[in-house]
């Protein structure tokens, strides 16, 4: 890591710890209340006491100074600030503990060719393969009918986060877009920390410029590990879909395959309708929309 890279990482580590400190109250960590405070959250000296470290040393850590941070001390600070697993992993990676995971192999194009038949066999369940930063690198017909034909998009736009934060139609697919937005940004930040690459991904820099919502959520510094979720989507063709989002890492890669399975019988039926009749219905909807616009 170069000196400039280390400076950026130390600054982000300090800012993240400060943001987590400010969200806690004395009562949250078992300390007696002290009345109104000029600034929100715990004081630095309170965190230092809880983590059994020096106040000056902890202050320097938040200020991004070049100091040695051991795994044991960082664990103590994480516990003092009540960080969850995703947050604790994020600070460990920012501190270079454990060794960065940037040597995880990327996906070989030949492997994607081998994965495509698997995706196709999952029809009528939408499925795709994404990079850690949400680039869509493979998908099946059901995914295309539900969202879009990704191959028709410019290469730089073939990304779930880019589509969600820049294309209102993509956002409208979700019945709770605000929750989806917050979780997507938190997962992206966690992936940035886990990658160990101190250069900010292009997608993050782009969205901070193009989306005020993304910039606001990014500055909150929330992190979230990928996990099983049930999401409610709205297809303009078949209506509401309650879908289990089940993800797995493809072996020997850092790519993730996500399969969307029905969470109820009604969704099962609507996915079948979308798969077998979606192409014709989509063309009909498009032609009607063009007629209205003309």
PDB file of C-alpha atoms in Angstrom:
ATOM      1  CA  UNK A   1       0.000   0.000   0.000  1.00  0.00           C
ATOM      2  CA  UNK A   2       1.441   3.415  -0.942  1.00  0.00           C
ATOM      3  CA  UNK A   3       1.588   6.323   1.502  1.00  0.00           C
ATOM      4  CA  UNK A   4      -1.321   8.053  -0.266  1.00  0.00           C
ATOM      5  CA  UNK A   5      -3.417   4.866  -0.208  1.00  0.00           C
ATOM      6  CA  UNK A   6      -2.702   4.434   3.485  1.00  0.00           C
ATOM      7  CA  UNK A   7      -3.705   8.025   4.193  1.00  0.00           C
ATOM      8  CA  UNK A   8      -7.056   7.557   2.454  1.00  0.00           C
ATOM      9  CA  UNK A   9      -7.709   4.316   4.355  1.00  0.00           C
ATOM     10  CA  UNK A  10      -6.762   5.835   7.724  1.00  0.00           C
ATOM     11  CA  UNK A  11      -8.998   8.833   7.064  1.00  0.00           C
ATOM     12  CA  UNK A  12     -11.947   6.629   6.152  1.00  0.00           C
ATOM     13  CA  UNK A  13     -11.327   4.421   9.197  1.00  0.00           C
ATOM     14  CA  UNK A  14     -11.343   7.465  11.467  1.00  0.00           C
ATOM     15  CA  UNK A  15     -14.468   8.918   9.856  1.00  0.00           C
ATOM     16  CA  UNK A  16     -16.269   5.590  10.090  1.00  0.00           C
ATOM     17  CA  UNK A  17     -15.407   5.118  13.788  1.00  0.00           C
ATOM     18  CA  UNK A  18     -16.542   8.671  14.494  1.00  0.00           C
ATOM     19  CA  UNK A  19     -19.863   8.072  12.712  1.00  0.00           C
ATOM     20  CA  UNK A  20     -20.449   4.889  14.747  1.00  0.00           C
ATOM     21  CA  UNK A  21     -19.512   6.667  17.989  1.00  0.00           C
ATOM     22  CA  UNK A  22     -21.978   9.470  17.309  1.00  0.00           C
ATOM     23  CA  UNK A  23     -24.906   7.076  16.906  1.00  0.00           C
ATOM     24  CA  UNK A  24     -24.523   5.663  20.447  1.00  0.00           C
ATOM     25  CA  UNK A  25     -25.738   7.119  23.723  1.00  0.00           C
ATOM     26  CA  UNK A  26     -24.210   6.414  27.148  1.00  0.00           C
ATOM     27  CA  UNK A  27     -27.237   4.278  27.970  1.00  0.00           C
ATOM     28  CA  UNK A  28     -26.559   2.105  24.911  1.00  0.00           C
ATOM     29  CA  UNK A  29     -23.231   0.982  26.374  1.00  0.00           C
ATOM     30  CA  UNK A  30     -24.178   0.795  30.049  1.00  0.00           C
ATOM     31  CA  UNK A  31     -22.886   4.222  31.103  1.00  0.00           C
ATOM     32  CA  UNK A  32     -24.945   6.559  33.322  1.00  0.00           C
ATOM     33  CA  UNK A  33     -26.752   9.395  31.514  1.00  0.00           C
ATOM     34  CA  UNK A  34     -25.038  12.778  31.713  1.00  0.00           C
ATOM     35  CA  UNK A  35     -27.779  15.120  30.539  1.00  0.00           C
ATOM     36  CA  UNK A  36     -27.712  17.101  27.320  1.00  0.00           C
ATOM     37  CA  UNK A  37     -24.545  17.062  25.223  1.00  0.00           C
ATOM     38  CA  UNK A  38     -23.209  19.629  22.799  1.00  0.00           C
ATOM     39  CA  UNK A  39     -22.562  16.929  20.184  1.00  0.00           C
ATOM     40  CA  UNK A  40     -24.408  13.639  19.612  1.00  0.00           C
ATOM     41  CA  UNK A  41     -23.138  10.270  20.722  1.00  0.00           C
ATOM     42  CA  UNK A  42     -20.401   9.063  23.023  1.00  0.00           C
ATOM     43  CA  UNK A  43     -17.339  11.095  23.852  1.00  0.00           C
ATOM     44  CA  UNK A  44     -13.962   9.850  22.695  1.00  0.00           C
ATOM     45  CA  UNK A  45     -12.826   9.332  26.261  1.00  0.00           C
ATOM     46  CA  UNK A  46     -15.829   7.098  26.913  1.00  0.00           C
ATOM     47  CA  UNK A  47     -14.965   4.888  23.940  1.00  0.00           C
ATOM     48  CA  UNK A  48     -11.351   4.772  25.116  1.00  0.00           C
ATOM     49  CA  UNK A  49     -12.409   3.596  28.571  1.00  0.00           C
ATOM     50  CA  UNK A  50     -14.755   0.960  27.157  1.00  0.00           C
ATOM     51  CA  UNK A  51     -12.036  -0.360  24.829  1.00  0.00           C
ATOM     52  CA  UNK A  52      -9.248  -0.068  27.438  1.00  0.00           C
ATOM     53  CA  UNK A  53      -7.087   2.175  25.252  1.00  0.00           C
ATOM     54  CA  UNK A  54      -5.592   5.604  25.833  1.00  0.00           C
ATOM     55  CA  UNK A  55      -7.712   8.659  25.070  1.00  0.00           C
ATOM     56  CA  UNK A  56      -4.931  10.322  23.091  1.00  0.00           C
ATOM     57  CA  UNK A  57      -4.275   7.166  21.078  1.00  0.00           C
ATOM     58  CA  UNK A  58      -7.965   6.766  20.236  1.00  0.00           C
ATOM     59  CA  UNK A  59      -8.202  10.444  19.284  1.00  0.00           C
ATOM     60  CA  UNK A  60      -5.287   9.976  16.892  1.00  0.00           C
ATOM     61  CA  UNK A  61      -7.026   6.916  15.403  1.00  0.00           C
ATOM     62  CA  UNK A  62     -10.157   8.940  14.643  1.00  0.00           C
ATOM     63  CA  UNK A  63      -8.005  11.744  13.239  1.00  0.00           C
ATOM     64  CA  UNK A  64      -6.457   9.335  10.753  1.00  0.00           C
ATOM     65  CA  UNK A  65      -2.918   9.620  12.095  1.00  0.00           C
ATOM     66  CA  UNK A  66      -0.312   7.039  11.167  1.00  0.00           C
ATOM     67  CA  UNK A  67      -0.344   4.742  14.206  1.00  0.00           C
ATOM     68  CA  UNK A  68      -0.114   0.981  14.625  1.00  0.00           C
ATOM     69  CA  UNK A  69      -3.425  -0.798  15.177  1.00  0.00           C
ATOM     70  CA  UNK A  70      -3.415  -4.385  16.383  1.00  0.00           C
ATOM     71  CA  UNK A  71      -6.195  -6.860  15.692  1.00  0.00           C
ATOM     72  CA  UNK A  72      -6.820  -7.221  19.444  1.00  0.00           C
ATOM     73  CA  UNK A  73      -7.245  -3.489  19.996  1.00  0.00           C
ATOM     74  CA  UNK A  74      -9.429  -3.083  16.922  1.00  0.00           C
ATOM     75  CA  UNK A  75     -11.662  -5.890  18.169  1.00  0.00           C
ATOM     76  CA  UNK A  76     -11.999  -4.122  21.520  1.00  0.00           C
ATOM     77  CA  UNK A  77     -12.968  -0.883  19.802  1.00  0.00           C
ATOM     78  CA  UNK A  78     -15.478  -2.710  17.613  1.00  0.00           C
ATOM     79  CA  UNK A  79     -17.094  -4.192  20.700  1.00  0.00           C
ATOM     80  CA  UNK A  80     -17.127  -0.837  22.478  1.00  0.00           C
ATOM     81  CA  UNK A  81     -18.908   0.736  19.501  1.00  0.00           C
ATOM     82  CA  UNK A  82     -21.269  -2.253  19.171  1.00  0.00           C
ATOM     83  CA  UNK A  83     -20.312  -2.865  15.545  1.00  0.00           C
ATOM     84  CA  UNK A  84     -22.074  -5.715  13.804  1.00  0.00           C
ATOM     85  CA  UNK A  85     -20.254  -8.333  11.740  1.00  0.00           C
ATOM     86  CA  UNK A  86     -20.298  -6.284   8.536  1.00  0.00           C
ATOM     87  CA  UNK A  87     -19.060  -3.147  10.269  1.00  0.00           C
ATOM     88  CA  UNK A  88     -16.318  -5.000  12.145  1.00  0.00           C
ATOM     89  CA  UNK A  89     -15.114  -6.599   8.908  1.00  0.00           C
ATOM     90  CA  UNK A  90     -15.133  -3.187   7.247  1.00  0.00           C
ATOM     91  CA  UNK A  91     -12.868  -1.565   9.849  1.00  0.00           C
ATOM     92  CA  UNK A  92     -10.520  -4.564   9.849  1.00  0.00           C
ATOM     93  CA  UNK A  93     -10.053  -4.242   6.113  1.00  0.00           C
ATOM     94  CA  UNK A  94      -9.521  -0.487   6.313  1.00  0.00           C
ATOM     95  CA  UNK A  95      -6.823  -1.116   8.909  1.00  0.00           C
ATOM     96  CA  UNK A  96      -5.237  -3.840   6.782  1.00  0.00           C
ATOM     97  CA  UNK A  97      -6.313  -6.577   9.189  1.00  0.00           C
ATOM     98  CA  UNK A  98      -6.543  -9.316   8.045  1.00  0.00           C
ATOM     99  CA  UNK A  99      -4.571  -9.201   4.775  1.00  0.00           C
ATOM    100  CA  UNK A 100      -6.560  -7.609   1.990  1.00  0.00           C
ATOM    101  CA  UNK A 101      -8.673  -9.870  -0.169  1.00  0.00           C
ATOM    102  CA  UNK A 102      -7.730  -8.188  -3.462  1.00  0.00           C
ATOM    103  CA  UNK A 103      -5.983 -11.395  -4.574  1.00  0.00           C
ATOM    104  CA  UNK A 104      -9.333 -13.201  -4.840  1.00  0.00           C
ATOM    105  CA  UNK A 105      -9.446 -14.369  -8.457  1.00  0.00           C
ATOM    106  CA  UNK A 106     -11.897 -12.660 -10.760  1.00  0.00           C
ATOM    107  CA  UNK A 107     -14.273 -14.687 -12.856  1.00  0.00           C
ATOM    108  CA  UNK A 108     -12.769 -16.366 -15.916  1.00  0.00           C
ATOM    109  CA  UNK A 109     -14.931 -15.637 -19.015  1.00  0.00           C
ATOM    110  CA  UNK A 110     -14.934 -19.342 -19.821  1.00  0.00           C
ATOM    111  CA  UNK A 111     -16.545 -20.015 -16.454  1.00  0.00           C
ATOM    112  CA  UNK A 112     -19.350 -17.581 -17.281  1.00  0.00           C
ATOM    113  CA  UNK A 113     -19.972 -19.539 -20.457  1.00  0.00           C
ATOM    114  CA  UNK A 114     -20.238 -22.679 -18.333  1.00  0.00           C
ATOM    115  CA  UNK A 115     -22.597 -20.959 -15.857  1.00  0.00           C
ATOM    116  CA  UNK A 116     -25.020 -19.668 -18.521  1.00  0.00           C
ATOM    117  CA  UNK A 117     -26.743 -23.064 -19.060  1.00  0.00           C
ATOM    118  CA  UNK A 118     -27.319 -23.241 -15.314  1.00  0.00           C
ATOM    119  CA  UNK A 119     -28.994 -19.837 -15.374  1.00  0.00           C
ATOM    120  CA  UNK A 120     -31.097 -20.865 -18.361  1.00  0.00           C
ATOM    121  CA  UNK A 121     -32.281 -24.036 -16.609  1.00  0.00           C
ATOM    122  CA  UNK A 122     -33.553 -21.941 -13.696  1.00  0.00           C
ATOM    123  CA  UNK A 123     -36.263 -20.367 -15.868  1.00  0.00           C
ATOM    124  CA  UNK A 124     -38.938 -19.247 -14.917  1.00  0.00           C
ATOM    125  CA  UNK A 125     -36.944 -18.076 -11.895  1.00  0.00           C
ATOM    126  CA  UNK A 126     -34.994 -14.870 -12.626  1.00  0.00           C
ATOM    127  CA  UNK A 127     -31.266 -15.332 -12.025  1.00  0.00           C
ATOM    128  CA  UNK A 128     -28.082 -13.399 -12.688  1.00  0.00           C
ATOM    129  CA  UNK A 129     -24.366 -13.272 -11.929  1.00  0.00           C
ATOM    130  CA  UNK A 130     -22.871 -10.043 -10.584  1.00  0.00           C
ATOM    131  CA  UNK A 131     -19.464  -8.751  -9.589  1.00  0.00           C
ATOM    132  CA  UNK A 132     -18.959  -7.503  -5.999  1.00  0.00           C
ATOM    133  CA  UNK A 133     -19.763  -3.992  -7.251  1.00  0.00           C
ATOM    134  CA  UNK A 134     -23.067  -5.065  -8.884  1.00  0.00           C
ATOM    135  CA  UNK A 135     -21.946  -5.295 -12.519  1.00  0.00           C
ATOM    136  CA  UNK A 136     -24.295  -7.731 -14.292  1.00  0.00           C
ATOM    137  CA  UNK A 137     -22.161 -10.218 -16.235  1.00  0.00           C
ATOM    138  CA  UNK A 138     -24.699 -12.982 -16.948  1.00  0.00           C
ATOM    139  CA  UNK A 139     -28.465 -13.493 -16.647  1.00  0.00           C
ATOM    140  CA  UNK A 140     -31.321 -15.629 -17.918  1.00  0.00           C
ATOM    141  CA  UNK A 141     -34.468 -14.986 -19.926  1.00  0.00           C
ATOM    142  CA  UNK A 142     -36.667 -14.638 -16.833  1.00  0.00           C
ATOM    143  CA  UNK A 143     -34.359 -11.913 -15.502  1.00  0.00           C
ATOM    144  CA  UNK A 144     -34.567 -10.100 -18.833  1.00  0.00           C
ATOM    145  CA  UNK A 145     -38.375 -10.255 -18.843  1.00  0.00           C
ATOM    146  CA  UNK A 146     -38.565  -8.985 -15.260  1.00  0.00           C
ATOM    147  CA  UNK A 147     -36.006  -6.171 -15.507  1.00  0.00           C
ATOM    148  CA  UNK A 148     -34.419  -5.459 -18.889  1.00  0.00           C
ATOM    149  CA  UNK A 149     -32.333  -6.853 -21.700  1.00  0.00           C
ATOM    150  CA  UNK A 150     -29.032  -5.870 -20.125  1.00  0.00           C
ATOM    151  CA  UNK A 151     -27.071  -6.519 -23.341  1.00  0.00           C
ATOM    152  CA  UNK A 152     -28.905  -3.591 -24.960  1.00  0.00           C
ATOM    153  CA  UNK A 153     -27.531  -1.180 -22.331  1.00  0.00           C
ATOM    154  CA  UNK A 154     -24.211   0.631 -22.742  1.00  0.00           C
ATOM    155  CA  UNK A 155     -21.434  -1.403 -21.124  1.00  0.00           C
ATOM    156  CA  UNK A 156     -20.925   1.169 -18.352  1.00  0.00           C
ATOM    157  CA  UNK A 157     -24.637   0.982 -17.445  1.00  0.00           C
ATOM    158  CA  UNK A 158     -24.845  -2.802 -16.999  1.00  0.00           C
ATOM    159  CA  UNK A 159     -24.882  -2.449 -13.242  1.00  0.00           C
ATOM    160  CA  UNK A 160     -27.748  -2.876 -10.784  1.00  0.00           C
ATOM    161  CA  UNK A 161     -26.784   0.163  -8.716  1.00  0.00           C
ATOM    162  CA  UNK A 162     -26.389   2.380 -11.782  1.00  0.00           C
ATOM    163  CA  UNK A 163     -29.788   1.312 -13.092  1.00  0.00           C
ATOM    164  CA  UNK A 164     -31.516   1.681  -9.727  1.00  0.00           C
ATOM    165  CA  UNK A 165     -30.192   5.176  -8.982  1.00  0.00           C
ATOM    166  CA  UNK A 166     -30.324   6.627 -12.503  1.00  0.00           C
ATOM    167  CA  UNK A 167     -33.336   4.975 -14.184  1.00  0.00           C
ATOM    168  CA  UNK A 168     -36.728   5.645 -12.516  1.00  0.00           C
ATOM    169  CA  UNK A 169     -38.246   2.613 -14.265  1.00  0.00           C
ATOM    170  CA  UNK A 170     -35.808   0.282 -12.520  1.00  0.00           C
ATOM    171  CA  UNK A 171     -36.599   1.847  -9.147  1.00  0.00           C
ATOM    172  CA  UNK A 172     -40.316   1.421  -9.798  1.00  0.00           C
ATOM    173  CA  UNK A 173     -39.854  -2.354  -9.920  1.00  0.00           C
ATOM    174  CA  UNK A 174     -39.536  -2.356  -6.106  1.00  0.00           C
ATOM    175  CA  UNK A 175     -42.456  -1.748  -3.755  1.00  0.00           C
ATOM    176  CA  UNK A 176     -40.095  -0.429  -1.031  1.00  0.00           C
ATOM    177  CA  UNK A 177     -37.430   1.419  -3.049  1.00  0.00           C
ATOM    178  CA  UNK A 178     -36.120   3.462  -0.101  1.00  0.00           C
ATOM    179  CA  UNK A 179     -35.237   0.319   1.842  1.00  0.00           C
ATOM    180  CA  UNK A 180     -33.706  -1.288  -1.246  1.00  0.00           C
ATOM    181  CA  UNK A 181     -31.624   1.853  -1.866  1.00  0.00           C
ATOM    182  CA  UNK A 182     -30.249   1.927   1.692  1.00  0.00           C
ATOM    183  CA  UNK A 183     -29.362  -1.757   1.660  1.00  0.00           C
ATOM    184  CA  UNK A 184     -27.781  -1.603  -1.777  1.00  0.00           C
ATOM    185  CA  UNK A 185     -25.464   1.248  -0.799  1.00  0.00           C
ATOM    186  CA  UNK A 186     -24.553  -0.414   2.504  1.00  0.00           C
ATOM    187  CA  UNK A 187     -23.681  -3.654   0.699  1.00  0.00           C
ATOM    188  CA  UNK A 188     -21.623  -1.762  -1.863  1.00  0.00           C
ATOM    189  CA  UNK A 189     -19.644   0.012   0.872  1.00  0.00           C
ATOM    190  CA  UNK A 190     -19.003  -3.314   2.607  1.00  0.00           C
ATOM    191  CA  UNK A 191     -17.711  -4.763  -0.672  1.00  0.00           C
ATOM    192  CA  UNK A 192     -15.444  -1.763  -1.213  1.00  0.00           C
ATOM    193  CA  UNK A 193     -13.912  -2.302   2.213  1.00  0.00           C
ATOM    194  CA  UNK A 194     -13.571  -6.063   1.728  1.00  0.00           C
ATOM    195  CA  UNK A 195     -11.860  -5.683  -1.653  1.00  0.00           C
ATOM    196  CA  UNK A 196      -8.943  -3.906  -0.039  1.00  0.00           C
ATOM    197  CA  UNK A 197      -8.590  -1.634  -3.081  1.00  0.00           C
ATOM    198  CA  UNK A 198      -8.027   1.908  -1.837  1.00  0.00           C
ATOM    199  CA  UNK A 199      -9.017   3.350  -5.215  1.00  0.00           C
ATOM    200  CA  UNK A 200     -12.730   4.081  -5.124  1.00  0.00           C
ATOM    201  CA  UNK A 201     -14.626   1.980  -7.696  1.00  0.00           C
ATOM    202  CA  UNK A 202     -15.759   3.890 -10.753  1.00  0.00           C
ATOM    203  CA  UNK A 203     -19.401   3.075 -10.035  1.00  0.00           C
ATOM    204  CA  UNK A 204     -19.202   4.783  -6.634  1.00  0.00           C
ATOM    205  CA  UNK A 205     -17.569   7.925  -8.012  1.00  0.00           C
ATOM    206  CA  UNK A 206     -20.121   8.055 -10.807  1.00  0.00           C
ATOM    207  CA  UNK A 207     -23.170   7.625  -8.595  1.00  0.00           C
ATOM    208  CA  UNK A 208     -21.956  10.161  -6.045  1.00  0.00           C
ATOM    209  CA  UNK A 209     -21.998  12.693  -8.876  1.00  0.00           C
ATOM    210  CA  UNK A 210     -25.197  11.603 -10.624  1.00  0.00           C
ATOM    211  CA  UNK A 211     -27.474  10.696  -7.685  1.00  0.00           C
ATOM    212  CA  UNK A 212     -28.050  12.916  -4.668  1.00  0.00           C
ATOM    213  CA  UNK A 213     -29.792  10.010  -2.944  1.00  0.00           C
ATOM    214  CA  UNK A 214     -26.791   7.733  -3.436  1.00  0.00           C
ATOM    215  CA  UNK A 215     -24.390  10.432  -2.200  1.00  0.00           C
ATOM    216  CA  UNK A 216     -26.484  10.955   0.942  1.00  0.00           C
ATOM    217  CA  UNK A 217     -26.671   7.238   1.709  1.00  0.00           C
ATOM    218  CA  UNK A 218     -22.970   6.738   0.980  1.00  0.00           C
ATOM    219  CA  UNK A 219     -22.041   9.488   3.441  1.00  0.00           C
ATOM    220  CA  UNK A 220     -23.970   7.672   6.189  1.00  0.00           C
ATOM    221  CA  UNK A 221     -21.249   4.991   6.081  1.00  0.00           C
ATOM    222  CA  UNK A 222     -23.586   2.087   6.798  1.00  0.00           C
ATOM    223  CA  UNK A 223     -22.307  -1.360   5.824  1.00  0.00           C
ATOM    224  CA  UNK A 224     -24.238  -4.588   5.339  1.00  0.00           C
ATOM    225  CA  UNK A 225     -23.185  -8.095   4.393  1.00  0.00           C
ATOM    226  CA  UNK A 226     -25.071  -9.824   1.607  1.00  0.00           C
ATOM    227  CA  UNK A 227     -27.785 -12.068   3.035  1.00  0.00           C
ATOM    228  CA  UNK A 228     -30.995 -13.868   2.209  1.00  0.00           C
ATOM    229  CA  UNK A 229     -33.869 -11.446   1.664  1.00  0.00           C
ATOM    230  CA  UNK A 230     -37.484 -11.444   0.567  1.00  0.00           C
ATOM    231  CA  UNK A 231     -38.230  -8.513  -1.734  1.00  0.00           C
ATOM    232  CA  UNK A 232     -41.509  -7.342  -3.193  1.00  0.00           C
ATOM    233  CA  UNK A 233     -41.317  -6.350  -6.835  1.00  0.00           C
ATOM    234  CA  UNK A 234     -43.899  -5.000  -9.219  1.00  0.00           C
ATOM    235  CA  UNK A 235     -43.887  -6.301 -12.774  1.00  0.00           C
ATOM    236  CA  UNK A 236     -45.814  -4.050 -15.178  1.00  0.00           C
ATOM    237  CA  UNK A 237     -46.862  -7.251 -16.961  1.00  0.00           C
ATOM    238  CA  UNK A 238     -47.990  -9.670 -14.222  1.00  0.00           C
ATOM    239  CA  UNK A 239     -48.178  -7.524 -11.074  1.00  0.00           C
ATOM    240  CA  UNK A 240     -46.683  -8.022  -7.609  1.00  0.00           C
ATOM    241  CA  UNK A 241     -43.991 -10.646  -7.094  1.00  0.00           C
ATOM    242  CA  UNK A 242     -42.791 -11.720  -3.650  1.00  0.00           C
ATOM    243  CA  UNK A 243     -39.341 -13.153  -4.287  1.00  0.00           C
ATOM    244  CA  UNK A 244     -36.679 -14.868  -2.191  1.00  0.00           C
ATOM    245  CA  UNK A 245     -33.284 -13.454  -3.178  1.00  0.00           C
ATOM    246  CA  UNK A 246     -30.850 -16.336  -2.660  1.00  0.00           C
ATOM    247  CA  UNK A 247     -27.176 -15.678  -3.425  1.00  0.00           C
ATOM    248  CA  UNK A 248     -24.067 -17.819  -3.523  1.00  0.00           C
ATOM    249  CA  UNK A 249     -20.442 -17.112  -4.409  1.00  0.00           C
ATOM    250  CA  UNK A 250     -19.241 -18.946  -7.521  1.00  0.00           C
ATOM    251  CA  UNK A 251     -16.229 -21.064  -6.445  1.00  0.00           C
ATOM    252  CA  UNK A 252     -12.789 -19.640  -7.282  1.00  0.00           C
ATOM    253  CA  UNK A 253     -14.249 -16.229  -8.102  1.00  0.00           C
ATOM    254  CA  UNK A 254     -15.507 -13.121  -6.336  1.00  0.00           C
ATOM    255  CA  UNK A 255     -18.733 -13.206  -8.379  1.00  0.00           C
ATOM    256  CA  UNK A 256     -22.137 -13.906  -6.907  1.00  0.00           C
ATOM    257  CA  UNK A 257     -25.030 -15.818  -8.454  1.00  0.00           C
ATOM    258  CA  UNK A 258     -28.439 -14.601  -7.303  1.00  0.00           C
ATOM    259  CA  UNK A 259     -31.597 -16.628  -7.892  1.00  0.00           C
ATOM    260  CA  UNK A 260     -35.055 -15.160  -7.263  1.00  0.00           C
ATOM    261  CA  UNK A 261     -37.479 -17.861  -6.200  1.00  0.00           C
ATOM    262  CA  UNK A 262     -41.189 -17.410  -5.416  1.00  0.00           C
ATOM    263  CA  UNK A 263     -42.090 -16.796  -1.789  1.00  0.00           C
ATOM    264  CA  UNK A 264     -45.736 -17.837  -2.300  1.00  0.00           C
ATOM    265  CA  UNK A 265     -48.010 -19.719  -4.669  1.00  0.00           C
ATOM    266  CA  UNK A 266     -49.334 -16.607  -6.354  1.00  0.00           C
ATOM    267  CA  UNK A 267     -45.816 -15.505  -7.262  1.00  0.00           C
ATOM    268  CA  UNK A 268     -45.079 -18.972  -8.647  1.00  0.00           C
ATOM    269  CA  UNK A 269     -48.028 -18.659 -11.012  1.00  0.00           C
ATOM    270  CA  UNK A 270     -47.162 -15.090 -12.033  1.00  0.00           C
ATOM    271  CA  UNK A 271     -43.543 -16.031 -12.773  1.00  0.00           C
ATOM    272  CA  UNK A 272     -44.795 -18.777 -15.080  1.00  0.00           C
ATOM    273  CA  UNK A 273     -47.098 -16.298 -16.799  1.00  0.00           C
ATOM    274  CA  UNK A 274     -44.214 -13.867 -17.200  1.00  0.00           C
ATOM    275  CA  UNK A 275     -41.939 -16.539 -18.617  1.00  0.00           C
ATOM    276  CA  UNK A 276     -44.335 -18.039 -21.142  1.00  0.00           C
ATOM    277  CA  UNK A 277     -46.293 -14.984 -22.174  1.00  0.00           C
ATOM    278  CA  UNK A 278     -44.080 -12.103 -21.184  1.00  0.00           C
ATOM    279  CA  UNK A 279     -42.481 -11.544 -24.559  1.00  0.00           C
ATOM    280  CA  UNK A 280     -45.777 -10.932 -26.357  1.00  0.00           C
ATOM    281  CA  UNK A 281     -47.217  -8.908 -23.472  1.00  0.00           C
ATOM    282  CA  UNK A 282     -44.125  -6.711 -23.302  1.00  0.00           C
ATOM    283  CA  UNK A 283     -44.399  -5.929 -27.011  1.00  0.00           C
ATOM    284  CA  UNK A 284     -48.078  -5.086 -26.599  1.00  0.00           C
ATOM    285  CA  UNK A 285     -47.407  -2.784 -23.644  1.00  0.00           C
ATOM    286  CA  UNK A 286     -44.619  -1.071 -25.576  1.00  0.00           C
ATOM    287  CA  UNK A 287     -46.807  -0.520 -28.650  1.00  0.00           C
ATOM    288  CA  UNK A 288     -49.626   0.923 -26.525  1.00  0.00           C
ATOM    289  CA  UNK A 289     -47.174   3.223 -24.772  1.00  0.00           C
ATOM    290  CA  UNK A 290     -45.820   4.418 -28.117  1.00  0.00           C
ATOM    291  CA  UNK A 291     -49.383   5.120 -29.305  1.00  0.00           C
ATOM    292  CA  UNK A 292     -50.130   7.203 -26.223  1.00  0.00           C
ATOM    293  CA  UNK A 293     -46.914   9.208 -26.633  1.00  0.00           C
ATOM    294  CA  UNK A 294     -47.540   9.937 -30.356  1.00  0.00           C
TER     295      UNK A 294
END
